[in-house]
mmCIF file of C-alpha atoms in Angstrom:
data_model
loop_
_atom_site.group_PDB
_atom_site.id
_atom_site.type_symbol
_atom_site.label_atom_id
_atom_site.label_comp_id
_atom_site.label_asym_id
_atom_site.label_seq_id
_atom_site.Cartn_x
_atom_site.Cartn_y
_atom_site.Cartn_z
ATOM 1 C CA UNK A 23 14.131 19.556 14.573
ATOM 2 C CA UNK A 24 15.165 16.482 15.816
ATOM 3 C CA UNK A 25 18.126 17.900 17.637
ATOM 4 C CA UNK A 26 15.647 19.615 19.550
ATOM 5 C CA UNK A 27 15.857 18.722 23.589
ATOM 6 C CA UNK A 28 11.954 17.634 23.340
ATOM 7 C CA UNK A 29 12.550 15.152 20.415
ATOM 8 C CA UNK A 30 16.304 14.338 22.136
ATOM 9 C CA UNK A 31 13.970 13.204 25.067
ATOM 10 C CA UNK A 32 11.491 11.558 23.113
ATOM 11 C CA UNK A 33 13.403 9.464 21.022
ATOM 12 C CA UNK A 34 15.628 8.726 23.686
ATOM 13 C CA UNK A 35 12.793 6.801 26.057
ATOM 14 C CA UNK A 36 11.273 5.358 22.935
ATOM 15 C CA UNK A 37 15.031 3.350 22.471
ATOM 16 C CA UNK A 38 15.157 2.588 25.938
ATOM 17 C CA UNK A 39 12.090 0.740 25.998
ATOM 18 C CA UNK A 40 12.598 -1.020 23.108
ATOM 19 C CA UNK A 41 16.182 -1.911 24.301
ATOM 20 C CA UNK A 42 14.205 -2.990 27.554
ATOM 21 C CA UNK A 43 11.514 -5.056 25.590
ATOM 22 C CA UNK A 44 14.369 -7.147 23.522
ATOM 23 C CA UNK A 45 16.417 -7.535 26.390
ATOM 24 C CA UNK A 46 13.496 -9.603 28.079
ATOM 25 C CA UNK A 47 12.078 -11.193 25.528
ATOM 26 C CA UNK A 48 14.490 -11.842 23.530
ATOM 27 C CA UNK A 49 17.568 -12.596 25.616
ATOM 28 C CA UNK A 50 15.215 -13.307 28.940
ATOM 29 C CA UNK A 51 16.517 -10.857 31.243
ATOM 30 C CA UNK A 52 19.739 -12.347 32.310
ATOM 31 C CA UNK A 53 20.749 -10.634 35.787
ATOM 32 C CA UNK A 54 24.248 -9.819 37.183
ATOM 33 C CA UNK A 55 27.179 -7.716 35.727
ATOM 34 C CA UNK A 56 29.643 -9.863 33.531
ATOM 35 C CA UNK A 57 30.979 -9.510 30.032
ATOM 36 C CA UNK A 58 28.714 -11.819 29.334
ATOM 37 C CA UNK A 59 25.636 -9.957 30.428
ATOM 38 C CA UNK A 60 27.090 -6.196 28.888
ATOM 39 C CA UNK A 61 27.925 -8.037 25.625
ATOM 40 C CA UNK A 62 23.840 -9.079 25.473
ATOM 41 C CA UNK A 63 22.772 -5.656 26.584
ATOM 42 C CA UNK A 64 24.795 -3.942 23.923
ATOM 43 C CA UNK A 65 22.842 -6.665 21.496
ATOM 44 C CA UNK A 66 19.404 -6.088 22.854
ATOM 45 C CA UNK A 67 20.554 -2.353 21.920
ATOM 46 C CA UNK A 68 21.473 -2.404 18.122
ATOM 47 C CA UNK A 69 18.390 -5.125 17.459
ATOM 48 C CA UNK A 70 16.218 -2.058 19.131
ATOM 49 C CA UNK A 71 17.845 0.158 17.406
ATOM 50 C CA UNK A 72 17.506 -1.685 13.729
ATOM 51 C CA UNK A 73 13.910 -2.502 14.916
ATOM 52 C CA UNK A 74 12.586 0.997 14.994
ATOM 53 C CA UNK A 75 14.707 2.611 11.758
ATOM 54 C CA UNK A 76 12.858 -0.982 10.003
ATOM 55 C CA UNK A 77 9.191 -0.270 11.383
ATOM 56 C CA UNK A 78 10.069 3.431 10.518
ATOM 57 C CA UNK A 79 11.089 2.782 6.976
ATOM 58 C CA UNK A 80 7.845 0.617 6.583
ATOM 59 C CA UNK A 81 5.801 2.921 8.141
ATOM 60 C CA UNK A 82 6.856 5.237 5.587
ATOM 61 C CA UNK A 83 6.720 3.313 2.474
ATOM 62 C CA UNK A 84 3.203 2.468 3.249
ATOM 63 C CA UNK A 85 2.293 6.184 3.913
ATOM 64 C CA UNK A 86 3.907 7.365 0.526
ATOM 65 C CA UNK A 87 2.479 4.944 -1.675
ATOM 66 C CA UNK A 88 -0.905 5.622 0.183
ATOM 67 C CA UNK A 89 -0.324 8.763 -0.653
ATOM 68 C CA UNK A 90 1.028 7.902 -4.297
ATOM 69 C CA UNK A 91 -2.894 6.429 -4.932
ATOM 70 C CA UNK A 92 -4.292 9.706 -3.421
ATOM 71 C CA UNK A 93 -1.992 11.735 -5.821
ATOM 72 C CA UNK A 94 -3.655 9.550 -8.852
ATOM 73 C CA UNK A 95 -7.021 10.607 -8.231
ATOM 74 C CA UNK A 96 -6.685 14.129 -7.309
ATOM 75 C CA UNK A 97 -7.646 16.660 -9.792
ATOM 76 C CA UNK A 98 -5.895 19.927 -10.931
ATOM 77 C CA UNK A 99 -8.588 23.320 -11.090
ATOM 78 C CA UNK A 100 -8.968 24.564 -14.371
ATOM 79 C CA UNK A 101 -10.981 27.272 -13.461
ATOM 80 C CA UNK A 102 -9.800 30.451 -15.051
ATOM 81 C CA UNK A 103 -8.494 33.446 -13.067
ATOM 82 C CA UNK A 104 -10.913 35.747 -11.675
ATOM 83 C CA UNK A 105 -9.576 39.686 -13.717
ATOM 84 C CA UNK A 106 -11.518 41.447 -11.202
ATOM 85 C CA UNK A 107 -9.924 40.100 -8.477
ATOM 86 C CA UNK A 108 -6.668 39.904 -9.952
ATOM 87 C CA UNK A 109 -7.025 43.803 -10.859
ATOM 88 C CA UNK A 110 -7.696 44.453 -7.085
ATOM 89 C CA UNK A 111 -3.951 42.976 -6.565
ATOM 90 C CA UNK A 112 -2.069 43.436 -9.592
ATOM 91 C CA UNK A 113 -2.908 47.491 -9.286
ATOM 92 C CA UNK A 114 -0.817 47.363 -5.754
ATOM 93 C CA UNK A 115 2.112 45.639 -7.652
ATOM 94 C CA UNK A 116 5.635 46.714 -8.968
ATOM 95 C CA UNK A 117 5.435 50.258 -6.921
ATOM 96 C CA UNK A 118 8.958 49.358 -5.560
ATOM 97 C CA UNK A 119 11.757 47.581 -5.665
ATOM 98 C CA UNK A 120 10.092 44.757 -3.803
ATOM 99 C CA UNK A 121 6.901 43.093 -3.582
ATOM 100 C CA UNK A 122 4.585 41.100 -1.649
ATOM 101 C CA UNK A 123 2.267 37.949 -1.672
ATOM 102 C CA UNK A 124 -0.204 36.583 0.421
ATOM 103 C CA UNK A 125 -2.049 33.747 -0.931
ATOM 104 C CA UNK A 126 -4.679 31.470 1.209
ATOM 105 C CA UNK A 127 -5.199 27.717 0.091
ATOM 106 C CA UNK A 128 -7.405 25.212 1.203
ATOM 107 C CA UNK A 129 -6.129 21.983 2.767
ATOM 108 C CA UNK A 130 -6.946 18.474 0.839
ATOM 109 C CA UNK A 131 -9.218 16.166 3.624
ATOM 110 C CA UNK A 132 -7.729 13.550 5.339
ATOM 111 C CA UNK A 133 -5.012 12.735 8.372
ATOM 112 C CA UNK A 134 -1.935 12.119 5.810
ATOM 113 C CA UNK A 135 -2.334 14.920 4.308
ATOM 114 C CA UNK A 136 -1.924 16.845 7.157
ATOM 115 C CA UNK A 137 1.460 14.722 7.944
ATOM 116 C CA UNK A 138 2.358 15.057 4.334
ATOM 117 C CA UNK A 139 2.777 19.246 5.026
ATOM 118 C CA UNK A 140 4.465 18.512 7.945
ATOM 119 C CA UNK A 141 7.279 16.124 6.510
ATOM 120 C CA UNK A 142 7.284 19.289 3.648
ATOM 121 C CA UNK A 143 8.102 21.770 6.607
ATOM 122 C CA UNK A 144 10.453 19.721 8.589
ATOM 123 C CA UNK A 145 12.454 19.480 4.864
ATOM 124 C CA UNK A 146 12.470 22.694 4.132
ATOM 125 C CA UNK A 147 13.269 24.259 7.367
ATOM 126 C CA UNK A 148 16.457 22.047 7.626
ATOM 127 C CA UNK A 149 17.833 23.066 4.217
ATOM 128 C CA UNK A 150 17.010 26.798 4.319
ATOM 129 C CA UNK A 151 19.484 26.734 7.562
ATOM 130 C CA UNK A 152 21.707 23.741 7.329
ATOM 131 C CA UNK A 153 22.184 23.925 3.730
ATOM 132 C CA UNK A 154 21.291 26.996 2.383
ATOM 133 C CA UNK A 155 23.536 29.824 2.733
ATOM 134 C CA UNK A 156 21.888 32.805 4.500
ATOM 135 C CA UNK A 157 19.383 34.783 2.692
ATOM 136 C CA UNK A 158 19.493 32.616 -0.185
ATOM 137 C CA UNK A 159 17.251 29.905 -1.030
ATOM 138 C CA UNK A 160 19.137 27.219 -3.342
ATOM 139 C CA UNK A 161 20.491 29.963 -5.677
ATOM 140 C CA UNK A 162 17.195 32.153 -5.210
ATOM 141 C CA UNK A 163 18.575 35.275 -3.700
ATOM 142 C CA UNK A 164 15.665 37.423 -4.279
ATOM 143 C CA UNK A 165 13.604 36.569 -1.404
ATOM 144 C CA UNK A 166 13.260 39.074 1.400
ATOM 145 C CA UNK A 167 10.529 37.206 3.522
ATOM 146 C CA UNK A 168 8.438 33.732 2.856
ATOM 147 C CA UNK A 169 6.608 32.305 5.611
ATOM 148 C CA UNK A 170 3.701 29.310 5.429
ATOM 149 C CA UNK A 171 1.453 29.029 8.260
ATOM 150 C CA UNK A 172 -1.764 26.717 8.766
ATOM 151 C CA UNK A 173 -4.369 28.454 10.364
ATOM 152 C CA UNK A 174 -4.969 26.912 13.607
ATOM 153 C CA UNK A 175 -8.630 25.618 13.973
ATOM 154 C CA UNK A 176 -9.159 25.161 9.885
ATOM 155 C CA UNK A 177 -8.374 24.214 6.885
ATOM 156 C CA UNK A 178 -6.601 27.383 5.152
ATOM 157 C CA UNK A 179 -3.177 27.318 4.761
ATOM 158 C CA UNK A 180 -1.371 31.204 4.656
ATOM 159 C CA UNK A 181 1.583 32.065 2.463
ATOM 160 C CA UNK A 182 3.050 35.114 2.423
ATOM 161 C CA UNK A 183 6.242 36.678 1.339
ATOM 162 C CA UNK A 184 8.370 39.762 0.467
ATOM 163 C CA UNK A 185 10.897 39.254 -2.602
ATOM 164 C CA UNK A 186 12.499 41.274 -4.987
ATOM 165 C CA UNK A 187 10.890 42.201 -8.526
ATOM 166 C CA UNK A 188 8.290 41.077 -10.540
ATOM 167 C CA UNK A 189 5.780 38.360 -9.484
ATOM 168 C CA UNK A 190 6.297 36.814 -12.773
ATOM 169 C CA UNK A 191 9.848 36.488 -12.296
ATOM 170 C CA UNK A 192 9.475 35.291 -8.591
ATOM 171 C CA UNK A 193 7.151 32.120 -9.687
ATOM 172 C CA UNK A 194 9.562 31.825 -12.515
ATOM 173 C CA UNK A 195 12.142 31.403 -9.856
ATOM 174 C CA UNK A 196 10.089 29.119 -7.665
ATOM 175 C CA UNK A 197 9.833 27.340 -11.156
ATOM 176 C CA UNK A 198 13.161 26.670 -12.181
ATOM 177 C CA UNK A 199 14.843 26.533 -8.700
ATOM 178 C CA UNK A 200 12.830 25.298 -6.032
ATOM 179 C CA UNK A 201 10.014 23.272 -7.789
ATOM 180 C CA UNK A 202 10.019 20.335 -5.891
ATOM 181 C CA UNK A 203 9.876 22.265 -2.171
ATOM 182 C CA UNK A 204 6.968 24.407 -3.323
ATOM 183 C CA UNK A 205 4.905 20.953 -4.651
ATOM 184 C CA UNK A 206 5.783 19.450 -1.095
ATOM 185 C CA UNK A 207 3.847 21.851 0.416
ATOM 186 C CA UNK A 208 1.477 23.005 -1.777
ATOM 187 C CA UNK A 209 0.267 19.580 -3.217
ATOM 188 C CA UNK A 210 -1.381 19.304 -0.043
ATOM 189 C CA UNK A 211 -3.687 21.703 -0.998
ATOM 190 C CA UNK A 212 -6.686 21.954 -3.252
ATOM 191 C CA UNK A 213 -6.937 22.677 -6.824
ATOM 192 C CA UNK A 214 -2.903 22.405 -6.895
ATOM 193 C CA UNK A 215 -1.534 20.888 -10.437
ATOM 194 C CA UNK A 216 -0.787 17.359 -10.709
ATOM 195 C CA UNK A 217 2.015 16.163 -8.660
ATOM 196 C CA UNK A 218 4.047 12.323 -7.844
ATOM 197 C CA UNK A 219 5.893 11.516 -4.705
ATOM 198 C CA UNK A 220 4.830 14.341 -2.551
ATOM 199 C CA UNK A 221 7.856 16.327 -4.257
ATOM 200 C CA UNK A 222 7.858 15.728 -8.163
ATOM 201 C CA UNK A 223 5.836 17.572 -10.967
ATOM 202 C CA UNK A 224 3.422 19.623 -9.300
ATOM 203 C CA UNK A 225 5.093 23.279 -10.062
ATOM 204 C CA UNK A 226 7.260 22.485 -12.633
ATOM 205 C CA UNK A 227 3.899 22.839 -14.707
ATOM 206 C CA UNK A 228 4.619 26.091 -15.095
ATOM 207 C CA UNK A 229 1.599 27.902 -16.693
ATOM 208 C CA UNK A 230 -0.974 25.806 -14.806
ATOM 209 C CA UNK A 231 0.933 26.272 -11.469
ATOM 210 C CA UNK A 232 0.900 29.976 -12.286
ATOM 211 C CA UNK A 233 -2.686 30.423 -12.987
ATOM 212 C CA UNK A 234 -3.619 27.844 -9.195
ATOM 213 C CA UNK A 235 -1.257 30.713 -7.378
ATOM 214 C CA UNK A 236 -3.214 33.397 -8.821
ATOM 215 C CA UNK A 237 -6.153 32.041 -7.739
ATOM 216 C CA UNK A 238 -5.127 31.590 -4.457
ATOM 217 C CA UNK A 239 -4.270 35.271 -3.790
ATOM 218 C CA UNK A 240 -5.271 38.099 -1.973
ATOM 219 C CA UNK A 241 -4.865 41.912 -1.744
ATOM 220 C CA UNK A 242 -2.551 42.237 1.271
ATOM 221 C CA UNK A 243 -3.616 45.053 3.101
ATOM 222 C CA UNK A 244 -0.190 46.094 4.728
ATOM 223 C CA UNK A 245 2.936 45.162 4.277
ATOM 224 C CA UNK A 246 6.801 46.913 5.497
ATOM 225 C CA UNK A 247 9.688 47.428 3.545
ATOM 226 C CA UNK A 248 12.784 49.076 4.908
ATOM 227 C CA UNK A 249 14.584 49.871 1.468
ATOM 228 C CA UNK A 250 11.622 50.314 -0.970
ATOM 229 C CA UNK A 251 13.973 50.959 -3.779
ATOM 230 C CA UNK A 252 16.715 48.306 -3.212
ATOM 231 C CA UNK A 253 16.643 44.778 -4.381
ATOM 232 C CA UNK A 254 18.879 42.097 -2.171
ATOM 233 C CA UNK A 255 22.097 42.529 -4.025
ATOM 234 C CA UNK A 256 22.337 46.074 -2.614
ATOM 235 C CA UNK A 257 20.903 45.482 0.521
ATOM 236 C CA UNK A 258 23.913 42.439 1.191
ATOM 237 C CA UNK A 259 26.497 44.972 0.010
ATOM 238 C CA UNK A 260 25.258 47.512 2.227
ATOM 239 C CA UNK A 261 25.180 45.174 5.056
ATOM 240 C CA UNK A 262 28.959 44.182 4.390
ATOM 241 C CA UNK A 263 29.886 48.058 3.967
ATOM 242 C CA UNK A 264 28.525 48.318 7.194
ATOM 243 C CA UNK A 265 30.023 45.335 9.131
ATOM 244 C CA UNK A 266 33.407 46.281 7.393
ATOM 245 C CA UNK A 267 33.671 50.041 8.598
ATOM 246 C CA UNK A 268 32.050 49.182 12.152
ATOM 247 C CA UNK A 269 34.752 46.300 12.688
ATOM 248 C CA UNK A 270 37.533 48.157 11.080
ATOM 249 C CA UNK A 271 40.224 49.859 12.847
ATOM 250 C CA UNK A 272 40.654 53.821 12.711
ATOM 251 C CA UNK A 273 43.127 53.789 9.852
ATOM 252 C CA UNK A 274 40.740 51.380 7.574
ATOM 253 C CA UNK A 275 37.710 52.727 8.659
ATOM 254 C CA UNK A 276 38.939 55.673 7.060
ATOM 255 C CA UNK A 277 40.201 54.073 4.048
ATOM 256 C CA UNK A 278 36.218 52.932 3.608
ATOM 257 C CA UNK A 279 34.957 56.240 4.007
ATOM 258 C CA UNK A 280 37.005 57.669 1.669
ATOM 259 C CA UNK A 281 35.657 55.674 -1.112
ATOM 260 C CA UNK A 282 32.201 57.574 -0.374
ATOM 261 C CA UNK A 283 34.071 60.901 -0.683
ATOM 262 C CA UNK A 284 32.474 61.014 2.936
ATOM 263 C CA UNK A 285 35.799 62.182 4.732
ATOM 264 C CA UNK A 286 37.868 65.067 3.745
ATOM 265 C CA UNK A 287 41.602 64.488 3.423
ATOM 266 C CA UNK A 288 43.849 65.897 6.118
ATOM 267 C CA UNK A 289 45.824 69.038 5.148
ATOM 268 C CA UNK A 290 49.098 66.765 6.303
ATOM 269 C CA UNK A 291 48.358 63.921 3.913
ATOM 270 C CA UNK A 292 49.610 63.492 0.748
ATOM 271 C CA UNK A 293 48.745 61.249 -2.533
ATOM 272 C CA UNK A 294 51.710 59.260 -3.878
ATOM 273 C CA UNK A 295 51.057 61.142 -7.066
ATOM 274 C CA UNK A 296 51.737 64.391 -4.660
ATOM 275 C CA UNK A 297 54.823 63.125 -3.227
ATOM 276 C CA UNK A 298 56.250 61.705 -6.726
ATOM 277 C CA UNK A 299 55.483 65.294 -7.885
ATOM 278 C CA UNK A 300 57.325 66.575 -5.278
ATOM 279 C CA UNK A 301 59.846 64.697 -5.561
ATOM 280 C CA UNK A 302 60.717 64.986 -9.534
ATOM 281 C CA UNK A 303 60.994 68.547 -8.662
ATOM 282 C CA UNK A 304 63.367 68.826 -5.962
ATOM 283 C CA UNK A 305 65.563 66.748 -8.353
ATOM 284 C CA UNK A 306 64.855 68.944 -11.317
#
C-alpha cells in the first residue's frame, strides 16, 4: 500500500527532488537562513508538491482514455460452454456446505493492461481491509477464501476461492454486489464481456459474464474445508461462542455452558422458580 515503508521511502525522495529542482530553478537557489529564505523553501515545496499530484492526474487521464479506446475494440467470446468439461466440474459440486473455484484466464497483450490489473488489486485490497468489515466483502458474507494471482513468467491469471453455497448463487452475488471490482480485474483478461472505465459494465452482464467464468474453469484437484457442513453464519457464531466463553469469567463462562446443557447444575443451586416454590410453601 502506499503506507508501506518502501513506497513511504519512495515517494518521499521523489518530493525531495522535486522540491530541490523548483527551489533552483525556479527561485535560483537563494543561500542563507532567514524568513525570507524558509518562506521560499516552504514555496518551492507546495509547487513540488502540486506539480507531481498535476503530472499524476494527467498521467492518468491519458492512460484511462487509452485504455477507454482499447475497451471499444475489444471483443466479448461467444463461444458456448464446453458440457464435457463442465460435467468434469459440476459432478465435484454442492457435496457440502461450501464450494470451490479455480478458474485460469488469459491476460489481454499490452503494458497497460498489465497496470490496469494492478490499479484493480491495489483497489480492492484497500477496501476488503480498510473498508470492509472482516470476512465480509461489501455485504457478501459468503466468501470463505478468494485469492487472484498472475502466474509469474506468463500470461494466465489464477482465481480461486472457497464460498458458501451454490456457484450460481455466488456469481449471482458477484453480480449484484461487487460487479464493478470483479470487471476491474477481469476485463483485463480475454474473452471477458464488454466493459467501460476499467470498472463499469463488464459483469453486470449477467448471463454472458456467467457463461466467460464457466469457460474459464477448471476441476480443482484438492481443496480443504474445516466445517464441510457449515456455511459462514454459523461458523461467525461459533467463533463468538468461543471468544465469549474463553474471555469470560468463571461465573459467565458457566452461564454459556449452560445454554448447551453442557454443565450439570450444582446440587446447592437453585432456580428462582425453586426458591419461589419454596417459598409459597413455607408461607402456606
Amino acid at each position: 500500500t502506499l503506507l508501506a515503508p518502501p513506497m513511504l521511502v519512495a515517494v518521499a525522495v521523489v518530493v525531495l527532488v522535486c522540491w530541490k529542482l523548483t527551489y533552483k530553478l525556479v527561485f535560483g537557489d537563494p543561500s542563507g537562513l532567514s524568513f525570507t529564505t524558509i518562506a521560499i523553501a516552504g514555496t518551492a515545496l507546495l509547487l513540488a508538491v502540486l506539480g507531481l499530484i498535476a503530472m499524476i492526474v494527467v498521467a492518468l487521464g491519458v492512460c484511462f482514455i487509452a485504455l477507454r479506446r482499447l475497451e471499444d475494440i475489444d471483443r466479448p467470446h461467444n463461444t458456448p460452454v464446453d458440457l464435457d468439461a463442465l460435467d468434469k466440474i459440476i459432478v465435484h459440486e454442492d457435496r457440502a456446505a461450501q464450494n470451490h473455484m479455480t478458474a485460469i484466464s488469459t491476460m489481454k497483450v499490452g503494458t497497460l493492461r498489465r497496470l490496469a490489473l494492478r490499479l484493480s488489486f491495489y483497489l480492492i485490497s484497500i477496501t476488503a481491509r480498510k473498508v470492509f468489515r472482516p470476512g465480509f466483502l461489501g455485504t457478501i458474507n459468503t466468501i470463505h477464501f478468494a485469492r487472484w494471482v498472475l502466474l509469474p513468467g506468463t500470461n494466465r491469471l489464477m482465481f480461486f476461492s472457497n464460498y458458501g453455497g451454490s456457484w450460481e448463487s455466488y456469481l449471482e452475488d458477484f453480480i449484484a454486489k461487487a460487479a464493478s471490482g470483479l470487471t476491474g480485474v477481469w476485463s483485463n483478461t480475454e474473452g471477458y464481456p464488454r466493459t467501460r472505465w476499467l470498472f463499469l459494465d463488464g459483469a453486470r452482464d449477467g448471463d454472458r459474464f456467467k457463461r466467460w467464468a464457466r469457460r474459464q474453469q477448471v476441476p480443482t484437484l484438492f481443496w480443504y474445508s474445516a466445517y464441510r457442513e457449515l456455511n459462514t453464519a454459523a461458523i461467525r457464531i461459533n467463533s463468538r461462542i468461543r471468544r465469549g466463553i474463553a474471555s469470560a469469567t468463571d461465573n459467565e463462562a458457566r452461564d454459556w455452558l449452560s445454554l448447551f446443557g453442557s454443565l450439570p447444575r450444582l446440587a446447592t443451586e437453585r432456580t428462582t422458580v425453586q426458591k419461589t416454590t419454596s417459598l409459597l410453601a413455607n408461607i402456606s
